[in-house]
Coordinates of C-alpha atoms in Angstrom, one line a residue:
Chain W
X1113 CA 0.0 0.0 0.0
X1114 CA 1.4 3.2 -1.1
X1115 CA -0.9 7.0 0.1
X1116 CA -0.8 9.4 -2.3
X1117 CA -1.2 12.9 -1.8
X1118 CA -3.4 14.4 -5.1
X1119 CA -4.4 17.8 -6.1
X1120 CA -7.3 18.5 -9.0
X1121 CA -9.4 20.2 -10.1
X1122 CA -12.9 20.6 -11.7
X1123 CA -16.2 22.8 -12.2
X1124 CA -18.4 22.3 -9.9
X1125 CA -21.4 22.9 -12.1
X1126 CA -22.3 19.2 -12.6
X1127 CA -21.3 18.0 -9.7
X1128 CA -23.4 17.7 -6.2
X1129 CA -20.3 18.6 -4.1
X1130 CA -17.7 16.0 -3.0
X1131 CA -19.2 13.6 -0.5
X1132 CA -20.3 10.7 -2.8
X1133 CA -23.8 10.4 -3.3
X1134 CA -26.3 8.0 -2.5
X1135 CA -27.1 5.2 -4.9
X1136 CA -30.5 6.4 -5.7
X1137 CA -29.1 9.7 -6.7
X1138 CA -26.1 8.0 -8.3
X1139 CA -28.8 5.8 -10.3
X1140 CA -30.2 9.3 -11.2
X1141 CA -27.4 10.4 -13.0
X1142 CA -25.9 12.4 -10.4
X1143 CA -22.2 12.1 -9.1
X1144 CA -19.9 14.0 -6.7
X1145 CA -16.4 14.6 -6.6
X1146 CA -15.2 11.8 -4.8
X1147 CA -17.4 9.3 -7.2
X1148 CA -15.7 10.8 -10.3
X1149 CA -12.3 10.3 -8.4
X1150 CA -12.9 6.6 -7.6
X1151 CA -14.5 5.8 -11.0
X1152 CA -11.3 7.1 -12.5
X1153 CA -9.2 5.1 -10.1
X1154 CA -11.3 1.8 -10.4
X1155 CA -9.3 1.7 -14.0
X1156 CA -6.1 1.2 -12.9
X1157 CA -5.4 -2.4 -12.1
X1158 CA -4.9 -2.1 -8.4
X1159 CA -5.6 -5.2 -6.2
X1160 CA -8.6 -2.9 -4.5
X1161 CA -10.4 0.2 -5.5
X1162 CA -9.2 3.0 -3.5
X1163 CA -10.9 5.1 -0.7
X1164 CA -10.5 9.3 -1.4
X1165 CA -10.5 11.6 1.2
X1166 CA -10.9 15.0 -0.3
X1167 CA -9.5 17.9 2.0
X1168 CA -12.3 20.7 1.5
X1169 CA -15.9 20.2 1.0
X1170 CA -16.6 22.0 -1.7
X1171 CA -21.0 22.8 -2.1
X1172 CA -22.5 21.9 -5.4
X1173 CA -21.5 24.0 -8.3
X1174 CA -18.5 25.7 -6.3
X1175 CA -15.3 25.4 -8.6
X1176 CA -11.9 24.0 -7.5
X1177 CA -8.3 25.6 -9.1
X1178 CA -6.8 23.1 -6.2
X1179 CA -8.7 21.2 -4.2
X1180 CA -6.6 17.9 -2.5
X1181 CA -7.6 14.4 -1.0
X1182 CA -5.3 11.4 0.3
X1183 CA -5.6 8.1 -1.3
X1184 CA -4.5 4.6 -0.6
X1185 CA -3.4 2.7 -3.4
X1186 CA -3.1 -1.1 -2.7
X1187 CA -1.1 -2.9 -5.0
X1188 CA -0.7 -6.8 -5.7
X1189 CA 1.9 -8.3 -3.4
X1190 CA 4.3 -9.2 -7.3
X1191 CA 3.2 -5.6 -7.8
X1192 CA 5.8 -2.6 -8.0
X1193 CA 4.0 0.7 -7.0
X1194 CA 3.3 2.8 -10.2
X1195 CA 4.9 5.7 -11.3
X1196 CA 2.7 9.1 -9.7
X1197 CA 3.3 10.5 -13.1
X1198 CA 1.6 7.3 -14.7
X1199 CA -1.3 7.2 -12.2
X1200 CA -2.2 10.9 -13.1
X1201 CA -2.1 10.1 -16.9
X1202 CA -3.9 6.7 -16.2
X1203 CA -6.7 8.4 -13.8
X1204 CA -7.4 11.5 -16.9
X1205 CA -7.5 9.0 -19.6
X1206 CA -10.3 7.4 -17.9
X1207 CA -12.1 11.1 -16.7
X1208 CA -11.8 11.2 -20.3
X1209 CA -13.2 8.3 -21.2
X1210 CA -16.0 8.8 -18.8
X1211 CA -16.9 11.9 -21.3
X1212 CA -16.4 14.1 -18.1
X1213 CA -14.1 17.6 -19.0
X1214 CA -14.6 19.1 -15.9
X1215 CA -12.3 17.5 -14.2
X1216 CA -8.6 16.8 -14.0
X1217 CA -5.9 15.2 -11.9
X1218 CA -3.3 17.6 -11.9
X1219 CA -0.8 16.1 -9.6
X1220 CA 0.2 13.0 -7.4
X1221 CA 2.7 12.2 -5.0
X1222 CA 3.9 9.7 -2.7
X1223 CA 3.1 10.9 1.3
X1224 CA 3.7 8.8 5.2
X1225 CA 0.9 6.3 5.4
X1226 CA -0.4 8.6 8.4
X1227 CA -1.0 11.7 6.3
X1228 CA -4.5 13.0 6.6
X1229 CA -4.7 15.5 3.6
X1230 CA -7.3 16.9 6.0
X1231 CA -6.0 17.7 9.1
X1232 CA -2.7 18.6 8.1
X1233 CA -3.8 21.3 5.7
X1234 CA -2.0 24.5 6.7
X1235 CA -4.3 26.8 5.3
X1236 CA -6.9 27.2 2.1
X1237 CA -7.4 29.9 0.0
X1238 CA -10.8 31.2 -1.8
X1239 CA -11.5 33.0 -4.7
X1240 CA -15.4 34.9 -4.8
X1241 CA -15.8 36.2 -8.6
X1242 CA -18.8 39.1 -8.9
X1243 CA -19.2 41.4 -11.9
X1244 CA -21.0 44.3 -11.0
X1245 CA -23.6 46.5 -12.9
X1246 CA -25.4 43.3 -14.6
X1247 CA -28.3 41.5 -13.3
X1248 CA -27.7 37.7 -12.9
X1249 CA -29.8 36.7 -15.4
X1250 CA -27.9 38.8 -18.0
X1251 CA -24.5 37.3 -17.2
X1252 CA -22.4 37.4 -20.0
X1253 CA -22.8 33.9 -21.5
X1254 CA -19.2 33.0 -20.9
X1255 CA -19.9 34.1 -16.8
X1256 CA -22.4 31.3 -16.7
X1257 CA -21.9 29.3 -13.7
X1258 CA -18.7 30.7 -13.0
X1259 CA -19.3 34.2 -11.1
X1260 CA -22.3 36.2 -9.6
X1261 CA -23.8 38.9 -11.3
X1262 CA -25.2 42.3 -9.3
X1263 CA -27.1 44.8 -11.1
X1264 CA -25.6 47.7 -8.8
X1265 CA -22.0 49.0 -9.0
X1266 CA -20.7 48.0 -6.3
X1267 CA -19.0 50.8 -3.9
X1268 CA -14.9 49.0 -3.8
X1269 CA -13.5 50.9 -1.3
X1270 CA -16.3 50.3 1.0
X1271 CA -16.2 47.1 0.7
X1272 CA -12.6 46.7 1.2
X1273 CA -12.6 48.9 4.2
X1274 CA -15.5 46.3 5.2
X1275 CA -12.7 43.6 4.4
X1276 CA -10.1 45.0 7.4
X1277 CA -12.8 44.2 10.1
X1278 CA -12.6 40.7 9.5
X1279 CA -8.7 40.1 9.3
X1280 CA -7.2 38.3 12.2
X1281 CA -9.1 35.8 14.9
X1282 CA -12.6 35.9 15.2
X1283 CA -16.2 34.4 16.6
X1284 CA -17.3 33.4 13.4
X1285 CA -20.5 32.2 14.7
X1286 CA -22.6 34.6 13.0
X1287 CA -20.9 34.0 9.3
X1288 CA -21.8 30.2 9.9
X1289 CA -25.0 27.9 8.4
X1290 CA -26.8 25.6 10.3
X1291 CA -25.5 21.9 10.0
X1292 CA -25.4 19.3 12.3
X1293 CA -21.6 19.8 12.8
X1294 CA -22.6 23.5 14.0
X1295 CA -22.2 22.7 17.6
X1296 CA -19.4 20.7 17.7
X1297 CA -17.0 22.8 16.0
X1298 CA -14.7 25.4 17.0
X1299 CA -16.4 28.9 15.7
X1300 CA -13.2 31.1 16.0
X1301 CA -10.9 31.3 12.7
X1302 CA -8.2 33.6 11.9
X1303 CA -8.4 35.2 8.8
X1304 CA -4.9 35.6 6.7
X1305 CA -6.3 37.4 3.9
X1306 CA -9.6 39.1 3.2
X1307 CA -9.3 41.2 0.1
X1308 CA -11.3 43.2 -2.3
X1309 CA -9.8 44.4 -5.6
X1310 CA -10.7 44.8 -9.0
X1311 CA -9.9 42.5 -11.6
X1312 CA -9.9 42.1 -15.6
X1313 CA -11.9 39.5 -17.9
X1314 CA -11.5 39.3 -21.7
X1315 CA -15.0 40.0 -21.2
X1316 CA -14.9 43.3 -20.5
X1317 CA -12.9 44.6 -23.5
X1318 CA -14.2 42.1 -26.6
X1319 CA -17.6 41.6 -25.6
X1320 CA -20.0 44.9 -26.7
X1321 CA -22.4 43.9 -24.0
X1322 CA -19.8 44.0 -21.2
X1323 CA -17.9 47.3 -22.2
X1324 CA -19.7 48.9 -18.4
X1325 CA -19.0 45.8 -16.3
X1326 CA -16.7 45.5 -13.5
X1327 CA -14.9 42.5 -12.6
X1328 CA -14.5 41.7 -8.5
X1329 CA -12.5 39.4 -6.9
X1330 CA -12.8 38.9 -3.4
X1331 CA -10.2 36.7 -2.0
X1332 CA -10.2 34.4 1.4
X1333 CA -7.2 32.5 3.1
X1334 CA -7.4 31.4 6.4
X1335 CA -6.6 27.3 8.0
X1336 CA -9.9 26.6 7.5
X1337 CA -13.2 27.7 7.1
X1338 CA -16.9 27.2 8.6
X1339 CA -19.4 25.8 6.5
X1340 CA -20.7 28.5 3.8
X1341 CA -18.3 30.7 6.0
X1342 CA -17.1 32.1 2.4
X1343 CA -20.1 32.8 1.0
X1344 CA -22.0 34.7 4.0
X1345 CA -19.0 36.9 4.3
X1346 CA -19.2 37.7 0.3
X1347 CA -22.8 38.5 0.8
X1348 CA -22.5 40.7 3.8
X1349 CA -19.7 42.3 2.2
X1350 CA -21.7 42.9 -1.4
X1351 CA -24.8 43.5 1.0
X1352 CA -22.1 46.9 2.0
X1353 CA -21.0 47.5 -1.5
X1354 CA -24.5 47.9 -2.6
X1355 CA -24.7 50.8 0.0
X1356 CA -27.3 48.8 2.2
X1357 CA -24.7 48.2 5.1
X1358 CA -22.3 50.4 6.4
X1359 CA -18.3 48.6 6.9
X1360 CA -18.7 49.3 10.2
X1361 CA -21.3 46.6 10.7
X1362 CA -19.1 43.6 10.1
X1363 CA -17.7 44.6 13.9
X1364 CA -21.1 44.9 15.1
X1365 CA -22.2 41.2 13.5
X1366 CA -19.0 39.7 14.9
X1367 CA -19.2 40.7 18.3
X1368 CA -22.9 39.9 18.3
X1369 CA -22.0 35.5 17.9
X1370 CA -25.7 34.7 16.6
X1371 CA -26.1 32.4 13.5
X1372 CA -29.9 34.8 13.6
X1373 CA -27.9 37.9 13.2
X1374 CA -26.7 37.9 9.9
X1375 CA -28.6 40.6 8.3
X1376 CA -31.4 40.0 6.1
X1377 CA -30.6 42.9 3.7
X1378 CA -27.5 40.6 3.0
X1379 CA -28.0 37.5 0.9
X1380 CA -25.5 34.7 1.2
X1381 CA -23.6 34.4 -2.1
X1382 CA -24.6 31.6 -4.5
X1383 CA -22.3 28.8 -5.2
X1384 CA -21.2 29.3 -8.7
X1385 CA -19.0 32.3 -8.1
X1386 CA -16.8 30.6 -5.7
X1387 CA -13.0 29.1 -6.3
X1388 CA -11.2 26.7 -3.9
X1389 CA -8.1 28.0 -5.1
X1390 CA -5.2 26.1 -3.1
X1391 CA -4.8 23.8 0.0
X1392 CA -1.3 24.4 1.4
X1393 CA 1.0 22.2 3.6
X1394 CA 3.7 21.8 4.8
X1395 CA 6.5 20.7 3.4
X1396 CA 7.8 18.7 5.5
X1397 CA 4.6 16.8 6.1
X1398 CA 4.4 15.7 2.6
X1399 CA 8.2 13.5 2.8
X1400 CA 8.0 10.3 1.7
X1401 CA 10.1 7.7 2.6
Chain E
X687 CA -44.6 41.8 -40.5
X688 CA -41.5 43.6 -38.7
X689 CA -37.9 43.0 -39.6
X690 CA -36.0 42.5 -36.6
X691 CA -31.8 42.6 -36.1
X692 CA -30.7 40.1 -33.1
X693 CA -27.7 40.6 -31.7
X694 CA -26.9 37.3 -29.5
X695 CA -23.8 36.1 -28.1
X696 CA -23.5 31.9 -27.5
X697 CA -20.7 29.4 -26.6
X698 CA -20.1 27.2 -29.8
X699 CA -19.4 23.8 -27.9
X700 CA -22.7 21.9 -28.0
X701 CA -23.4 23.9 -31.3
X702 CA -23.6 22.0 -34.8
X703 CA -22.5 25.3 -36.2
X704 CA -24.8 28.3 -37.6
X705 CA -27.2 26.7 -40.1
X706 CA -29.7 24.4 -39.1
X707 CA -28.8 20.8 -38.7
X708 CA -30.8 17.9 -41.0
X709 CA -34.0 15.7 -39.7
X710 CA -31.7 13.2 -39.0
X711 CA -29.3 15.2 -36.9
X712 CA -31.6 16.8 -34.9
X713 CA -33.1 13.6 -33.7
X714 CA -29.9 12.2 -32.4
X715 CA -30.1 15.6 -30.1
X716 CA -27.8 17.9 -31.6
X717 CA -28.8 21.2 -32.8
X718 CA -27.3 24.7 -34.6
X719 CA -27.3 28.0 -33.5
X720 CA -30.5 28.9 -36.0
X721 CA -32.4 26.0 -34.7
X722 CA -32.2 27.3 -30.9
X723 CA -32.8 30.8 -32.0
X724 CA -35.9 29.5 -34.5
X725 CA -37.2 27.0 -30.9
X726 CA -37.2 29.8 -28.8
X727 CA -38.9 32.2 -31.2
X728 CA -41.5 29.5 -31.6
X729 CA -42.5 30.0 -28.1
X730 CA -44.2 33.6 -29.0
X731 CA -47.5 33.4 -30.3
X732 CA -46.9 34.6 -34.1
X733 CA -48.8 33.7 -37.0
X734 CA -46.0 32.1 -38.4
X735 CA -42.8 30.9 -37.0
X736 CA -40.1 33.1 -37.7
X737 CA -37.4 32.7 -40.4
X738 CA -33.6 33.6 -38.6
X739 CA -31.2 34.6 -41.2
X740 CA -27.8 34.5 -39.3
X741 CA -24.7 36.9 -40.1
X742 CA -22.0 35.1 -39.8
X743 CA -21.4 31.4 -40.0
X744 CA -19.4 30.0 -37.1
X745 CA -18.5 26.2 -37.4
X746 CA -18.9 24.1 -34.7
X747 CA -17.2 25.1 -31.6
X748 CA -16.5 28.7 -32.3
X749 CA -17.7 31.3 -29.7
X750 CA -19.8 34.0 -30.7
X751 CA -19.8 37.6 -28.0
X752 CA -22.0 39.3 -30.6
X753 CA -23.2 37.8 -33.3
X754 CA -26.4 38.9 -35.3
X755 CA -29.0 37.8 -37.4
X756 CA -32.6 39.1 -39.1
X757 CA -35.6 37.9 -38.8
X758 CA -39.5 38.7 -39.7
X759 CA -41.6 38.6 -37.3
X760 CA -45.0 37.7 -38.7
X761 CA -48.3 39.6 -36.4
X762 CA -51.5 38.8 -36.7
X763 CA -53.7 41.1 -38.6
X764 CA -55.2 42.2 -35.2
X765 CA -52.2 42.4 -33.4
X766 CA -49.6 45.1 -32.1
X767 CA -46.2 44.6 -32.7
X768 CA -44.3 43.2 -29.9
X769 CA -42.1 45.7 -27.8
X770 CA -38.6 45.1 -28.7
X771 CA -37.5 44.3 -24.9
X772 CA -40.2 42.1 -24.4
X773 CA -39.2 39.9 -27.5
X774 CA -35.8 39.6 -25.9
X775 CA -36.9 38.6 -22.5
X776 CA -39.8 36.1 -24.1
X777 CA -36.9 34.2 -26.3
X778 CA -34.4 34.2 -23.4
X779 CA -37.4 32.7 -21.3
X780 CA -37.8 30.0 -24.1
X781 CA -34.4 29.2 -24.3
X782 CA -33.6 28.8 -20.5
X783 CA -37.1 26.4 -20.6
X784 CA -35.2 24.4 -23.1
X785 CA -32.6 23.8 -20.9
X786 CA -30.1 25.8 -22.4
X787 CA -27.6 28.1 -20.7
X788 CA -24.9 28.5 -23.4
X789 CA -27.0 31.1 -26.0
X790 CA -28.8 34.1 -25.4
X791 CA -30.3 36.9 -26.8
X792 CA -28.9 40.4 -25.9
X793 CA -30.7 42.8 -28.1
X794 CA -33.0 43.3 -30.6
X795 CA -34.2 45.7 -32.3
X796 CA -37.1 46.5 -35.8
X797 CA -35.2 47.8 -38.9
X798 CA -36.2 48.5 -42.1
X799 CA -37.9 45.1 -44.2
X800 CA -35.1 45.0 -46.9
X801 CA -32.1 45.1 -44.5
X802 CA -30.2 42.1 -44.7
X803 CA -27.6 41.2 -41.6
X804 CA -25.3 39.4 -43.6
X805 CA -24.9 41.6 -46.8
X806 CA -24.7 45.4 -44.7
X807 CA -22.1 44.2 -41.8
X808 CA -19.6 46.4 -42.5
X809 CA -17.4 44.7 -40.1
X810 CA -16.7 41.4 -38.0
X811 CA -13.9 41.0 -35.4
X812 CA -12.4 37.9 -34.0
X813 CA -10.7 37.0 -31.2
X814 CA -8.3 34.2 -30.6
X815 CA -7.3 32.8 -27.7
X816 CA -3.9 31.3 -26.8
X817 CA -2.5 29.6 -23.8
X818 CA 1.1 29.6 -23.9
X819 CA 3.3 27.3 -21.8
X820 CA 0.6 24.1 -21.7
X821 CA -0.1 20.9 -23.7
X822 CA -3.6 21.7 -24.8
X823 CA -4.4 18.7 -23.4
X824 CA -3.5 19.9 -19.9
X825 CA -5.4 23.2 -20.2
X826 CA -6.7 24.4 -16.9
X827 CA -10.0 23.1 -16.4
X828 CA -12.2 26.4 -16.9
X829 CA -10.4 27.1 -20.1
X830 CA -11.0 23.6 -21.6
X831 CA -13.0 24.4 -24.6
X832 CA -12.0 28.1 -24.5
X833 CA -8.9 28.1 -25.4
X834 CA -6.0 26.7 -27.5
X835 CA -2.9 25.3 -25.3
X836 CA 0.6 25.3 -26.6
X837 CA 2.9 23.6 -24.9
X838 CA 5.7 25.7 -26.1
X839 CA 6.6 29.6 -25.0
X840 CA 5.6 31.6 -27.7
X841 CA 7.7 33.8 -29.1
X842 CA 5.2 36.9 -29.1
X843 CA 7.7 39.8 -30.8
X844 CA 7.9 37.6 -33.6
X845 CA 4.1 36.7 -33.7
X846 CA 3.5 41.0 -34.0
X847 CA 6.3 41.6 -36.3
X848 CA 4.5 38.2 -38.4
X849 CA 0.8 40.2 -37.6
X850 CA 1.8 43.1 -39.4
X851 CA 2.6 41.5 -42.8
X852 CA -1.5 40.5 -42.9
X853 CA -2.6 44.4 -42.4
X854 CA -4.4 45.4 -45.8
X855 CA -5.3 44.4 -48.8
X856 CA -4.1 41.2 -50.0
X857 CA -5.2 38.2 -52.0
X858 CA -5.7 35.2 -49.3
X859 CA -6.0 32.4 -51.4
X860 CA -3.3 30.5 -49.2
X861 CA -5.4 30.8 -46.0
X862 CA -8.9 29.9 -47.2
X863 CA -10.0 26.3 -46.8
X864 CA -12.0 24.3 -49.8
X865 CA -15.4 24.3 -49.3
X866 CA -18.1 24.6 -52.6
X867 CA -18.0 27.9 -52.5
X868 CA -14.9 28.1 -52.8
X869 CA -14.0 29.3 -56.4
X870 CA -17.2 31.6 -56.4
X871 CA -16.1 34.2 -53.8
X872 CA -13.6 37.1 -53.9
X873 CA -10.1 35.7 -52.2
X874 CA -9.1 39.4 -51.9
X875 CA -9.6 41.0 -48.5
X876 CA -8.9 44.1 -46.4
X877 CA -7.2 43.6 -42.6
X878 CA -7.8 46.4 -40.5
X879 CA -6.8 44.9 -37.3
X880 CA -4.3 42.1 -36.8
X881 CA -2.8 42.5 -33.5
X882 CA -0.7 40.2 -30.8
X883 CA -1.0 40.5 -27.2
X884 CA -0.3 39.2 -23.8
X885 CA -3.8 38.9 -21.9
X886 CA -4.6 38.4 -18.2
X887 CA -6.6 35.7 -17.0
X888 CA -7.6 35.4 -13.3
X889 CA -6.3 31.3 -13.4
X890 CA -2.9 32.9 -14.0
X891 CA -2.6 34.4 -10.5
X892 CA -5.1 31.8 -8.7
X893 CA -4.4 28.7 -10.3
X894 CA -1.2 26.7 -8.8
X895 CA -0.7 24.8 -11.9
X896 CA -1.1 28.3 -14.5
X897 CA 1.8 30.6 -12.2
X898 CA 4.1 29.8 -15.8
X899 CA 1.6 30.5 -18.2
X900 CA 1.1 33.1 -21.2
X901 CA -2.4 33.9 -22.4
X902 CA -1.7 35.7 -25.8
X903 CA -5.1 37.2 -27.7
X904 CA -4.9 37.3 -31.1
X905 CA -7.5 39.8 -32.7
X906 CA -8.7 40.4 -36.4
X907 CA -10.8 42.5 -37.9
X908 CA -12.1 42.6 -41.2
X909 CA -15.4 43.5 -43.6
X910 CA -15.3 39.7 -43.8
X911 CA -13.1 36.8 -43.9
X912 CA -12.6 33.8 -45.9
X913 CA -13.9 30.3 -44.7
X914 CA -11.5 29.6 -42.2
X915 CA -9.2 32.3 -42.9
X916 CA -9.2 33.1 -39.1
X917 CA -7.9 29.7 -37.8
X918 CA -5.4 29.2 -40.4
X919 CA -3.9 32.8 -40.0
X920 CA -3.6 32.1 -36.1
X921 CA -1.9 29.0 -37.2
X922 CA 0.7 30.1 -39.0
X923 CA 1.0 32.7 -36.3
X924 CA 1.0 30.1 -33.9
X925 CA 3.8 28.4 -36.1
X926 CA 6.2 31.8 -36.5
X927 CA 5.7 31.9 -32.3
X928 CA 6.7 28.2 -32.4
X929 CA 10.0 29.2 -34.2
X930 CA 9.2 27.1 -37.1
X931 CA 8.4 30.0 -39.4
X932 CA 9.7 33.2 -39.6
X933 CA 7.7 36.6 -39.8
X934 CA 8.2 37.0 -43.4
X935 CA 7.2 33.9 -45.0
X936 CA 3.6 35.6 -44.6
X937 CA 4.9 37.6 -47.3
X938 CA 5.3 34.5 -49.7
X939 CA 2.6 32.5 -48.5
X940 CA 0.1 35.7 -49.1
X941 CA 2.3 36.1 -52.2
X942 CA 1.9 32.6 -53.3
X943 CA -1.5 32.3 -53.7
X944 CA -2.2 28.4 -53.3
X945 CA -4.4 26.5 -50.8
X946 CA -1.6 24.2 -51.0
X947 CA 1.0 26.1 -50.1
X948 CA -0.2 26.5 -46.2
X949 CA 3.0 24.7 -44.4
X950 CA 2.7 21.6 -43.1
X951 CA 4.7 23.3 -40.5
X952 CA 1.5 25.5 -39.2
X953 CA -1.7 23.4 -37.9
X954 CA -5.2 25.2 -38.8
X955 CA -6.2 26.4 -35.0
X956 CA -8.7 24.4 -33.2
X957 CA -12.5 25.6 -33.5
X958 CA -12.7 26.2 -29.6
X959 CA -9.8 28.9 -29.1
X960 CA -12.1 31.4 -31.5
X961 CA -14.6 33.9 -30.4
X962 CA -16.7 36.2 -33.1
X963 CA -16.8 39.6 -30.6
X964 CA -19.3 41.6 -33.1
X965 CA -20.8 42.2 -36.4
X966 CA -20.5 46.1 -37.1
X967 CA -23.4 48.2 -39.4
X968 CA -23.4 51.6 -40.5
X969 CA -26.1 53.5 -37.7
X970 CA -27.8 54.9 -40.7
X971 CA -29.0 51.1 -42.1
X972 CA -30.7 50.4 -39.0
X973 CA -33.2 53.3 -39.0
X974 CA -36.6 52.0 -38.6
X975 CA -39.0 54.2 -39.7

């Protein structure tokens, strides 16, 4: 047995999240993450079909540039362990083959058999897309899926000013969504990097529908995150650039610690403009030997 | 009855092309650009269903920002014409019931009954899109389909020094592709825009596996272009970036004029890297009165 560190990633358009799903759905035609993983494994001849842990639960139609799981490859005892470069050519050729293109393997490599992709991620970093001055509905075609549109221009430097108030450790417990893991988990997080800037699209200068659009990124790195953590802190802060909260408030709804208190003129950001960008470690965690 | 210009803007990847697929296609489910547009304008209550006469024909898997079309809208005797912005919202609302996300309707507006979208464009401009640095088959996941990957570094000076040799008039036998039309129509045309440029793209700063990218846009502008003449002029681009080519064998190739002289040393650019941005008129053609 060999575990193997990997790192894809996909669109998370057709996809209901990572957890795999229930074989009713499955015999819907649905799939997760984690199913489209093990189908593509179940092609290599390995002595058993591998379990994937992914690191970050990624909701249904959020997008991963990097998202990461552990994986236990189990090879025949007259077996030599296969080349990582091999196993990620192997695993694509069968995403392929599955007629999936959202989806790609991008890298594997050989970790300690006690590596928990999970617990020993360092930190994760977010990437919120929102193009201001368009309704939703009239998203430029290639935006589809892939940000959130808001009629309004958005006021930037009130919502970066907004972005300060969360930096550093917090009580998240407003900015969190009801699960049954609310309880149990640890509501303070510390925030690395909460930023607000604008940002270009090939959009915005070759489409003639796009020439008064503005391009936001809003961009997230802390350890780890609550659940929809991300996108309540996009809405609240969108909820300020559209002039209906005042930056100020973000101190207010901290210190306040009610899941209730998040403010109804905010609306928690949909799924589709949201990035998993990286999962970091440490290096030193990831040795092999 | 109302002539109507439609401006409309679609990605080309589940497209057969612009012109309306056969019987026989359209029963094993795939359909053209005019058959979505003519599906969704079957959804308003018309005496007829319209005709759509689109501008510019895109193959299969080319992009479109803006492209355009007429169409006459046949009313009732005892019936208004529609409002322009209603039409718009009606076909969108169609389209979005078919299950489609990947065409839409932008604008649309009543011109006079003997305009014709096709024969008064005065101008069409393309853009091409290059990643640099990346075997296409290894093209980050959101610009699968988008984009043409090279796994070489372009050499971009070269490219723009190679761009300027297509400005003007010229005879572009050696770049148009056979097709039955193609000893009927004019090889000779105009460039006004032929330009070579490093892009941004938000993967390039978020995406761990883009940091050594290039995304290069290669735009063309014309009164029209040859079938194919877009694709195989970014090819032999693509080729002089590649170092296989040098700047001035666009001179003798234009020169030449031969279909069979294109170098085996260029490949005609994938349909997926290409985007129509927009079909230009003279303001004056589109008075309704």
């Amino acid at each position: 047995m060999v575990r193997y560190l990997l790192q894809f990633q996909y669109l998370g358009t057709h996809f209901r999240g990572v957890p795999k799903v229930t074989p009713v759905e499955r015999a819907a035609g649905f799939s997760a993450v984690e199913d489209a993983l093990s189908d593509a494994f179940s092609h290599l001849k390995l002595a058993e079909p591998p379990n994937i842990h992914v690191s970050s639960r990624t909701d249904s139609g959020v997008h991963a540039l990097c998202n990461t799981a552990h994986a236990d490859l189990i090879y025949g005892d007259d077996k030599e362990p296969f080349d990582p470069d091999s196993i990620v050519h192997a695993v694509n050729r069968s995403i392929l083959h599955m007629g999936r293109t959202d989806i790609r393997l991008m890298n594997c490599r050989p970790v300690s058999p006690t590596f928990s992709s999970r617990h020993q991620a360092l930190g994760r970093t977010y990437l919120y897309r929102v193009v201001s001055g368009c309704y939703h509905s009239r998203l430029p075609i290639p935006e589809v899926n892939r940000s959130w549109g808001i009629k309004e221009r958005l006021d930037i430097e009130a919502m970066q000013e907004a972005a300060k108030h969360f930096l550093g450790t917090h009580d998240f417990t407003t900015f969190r969504s009801k699960t049954p893991e609310t309880w149990t988990k640890d509501p303070v997080k510390t925030m690395k990097v909460v930023e607000v800037r604008r940002a270009s699209c090939f959009l915005k200068e070759h489409d003639p529908f796009c020439r008064d659009l503005e391009v936001l990124e809003l961009i997230f790195k802390s350890r780890s995150f609550l659940y929809r953590q991300v996108r309540r802190m996009t809405g609240l802060l969108v909820a300020i650039g559209r002039g209906k909260l005042q930056p100020e408030d973000v101190c207010t709804l901290l210190a306040v610690r009610k899941i209730a208190a998040y403010p109804k003129a905010a609306q928690v950001a949909p799924a589709h403009g949201l990035y998993l960008c990286n999962v970091e470690y440490n290096e030193k965690d990831l040795v092999y030997d």
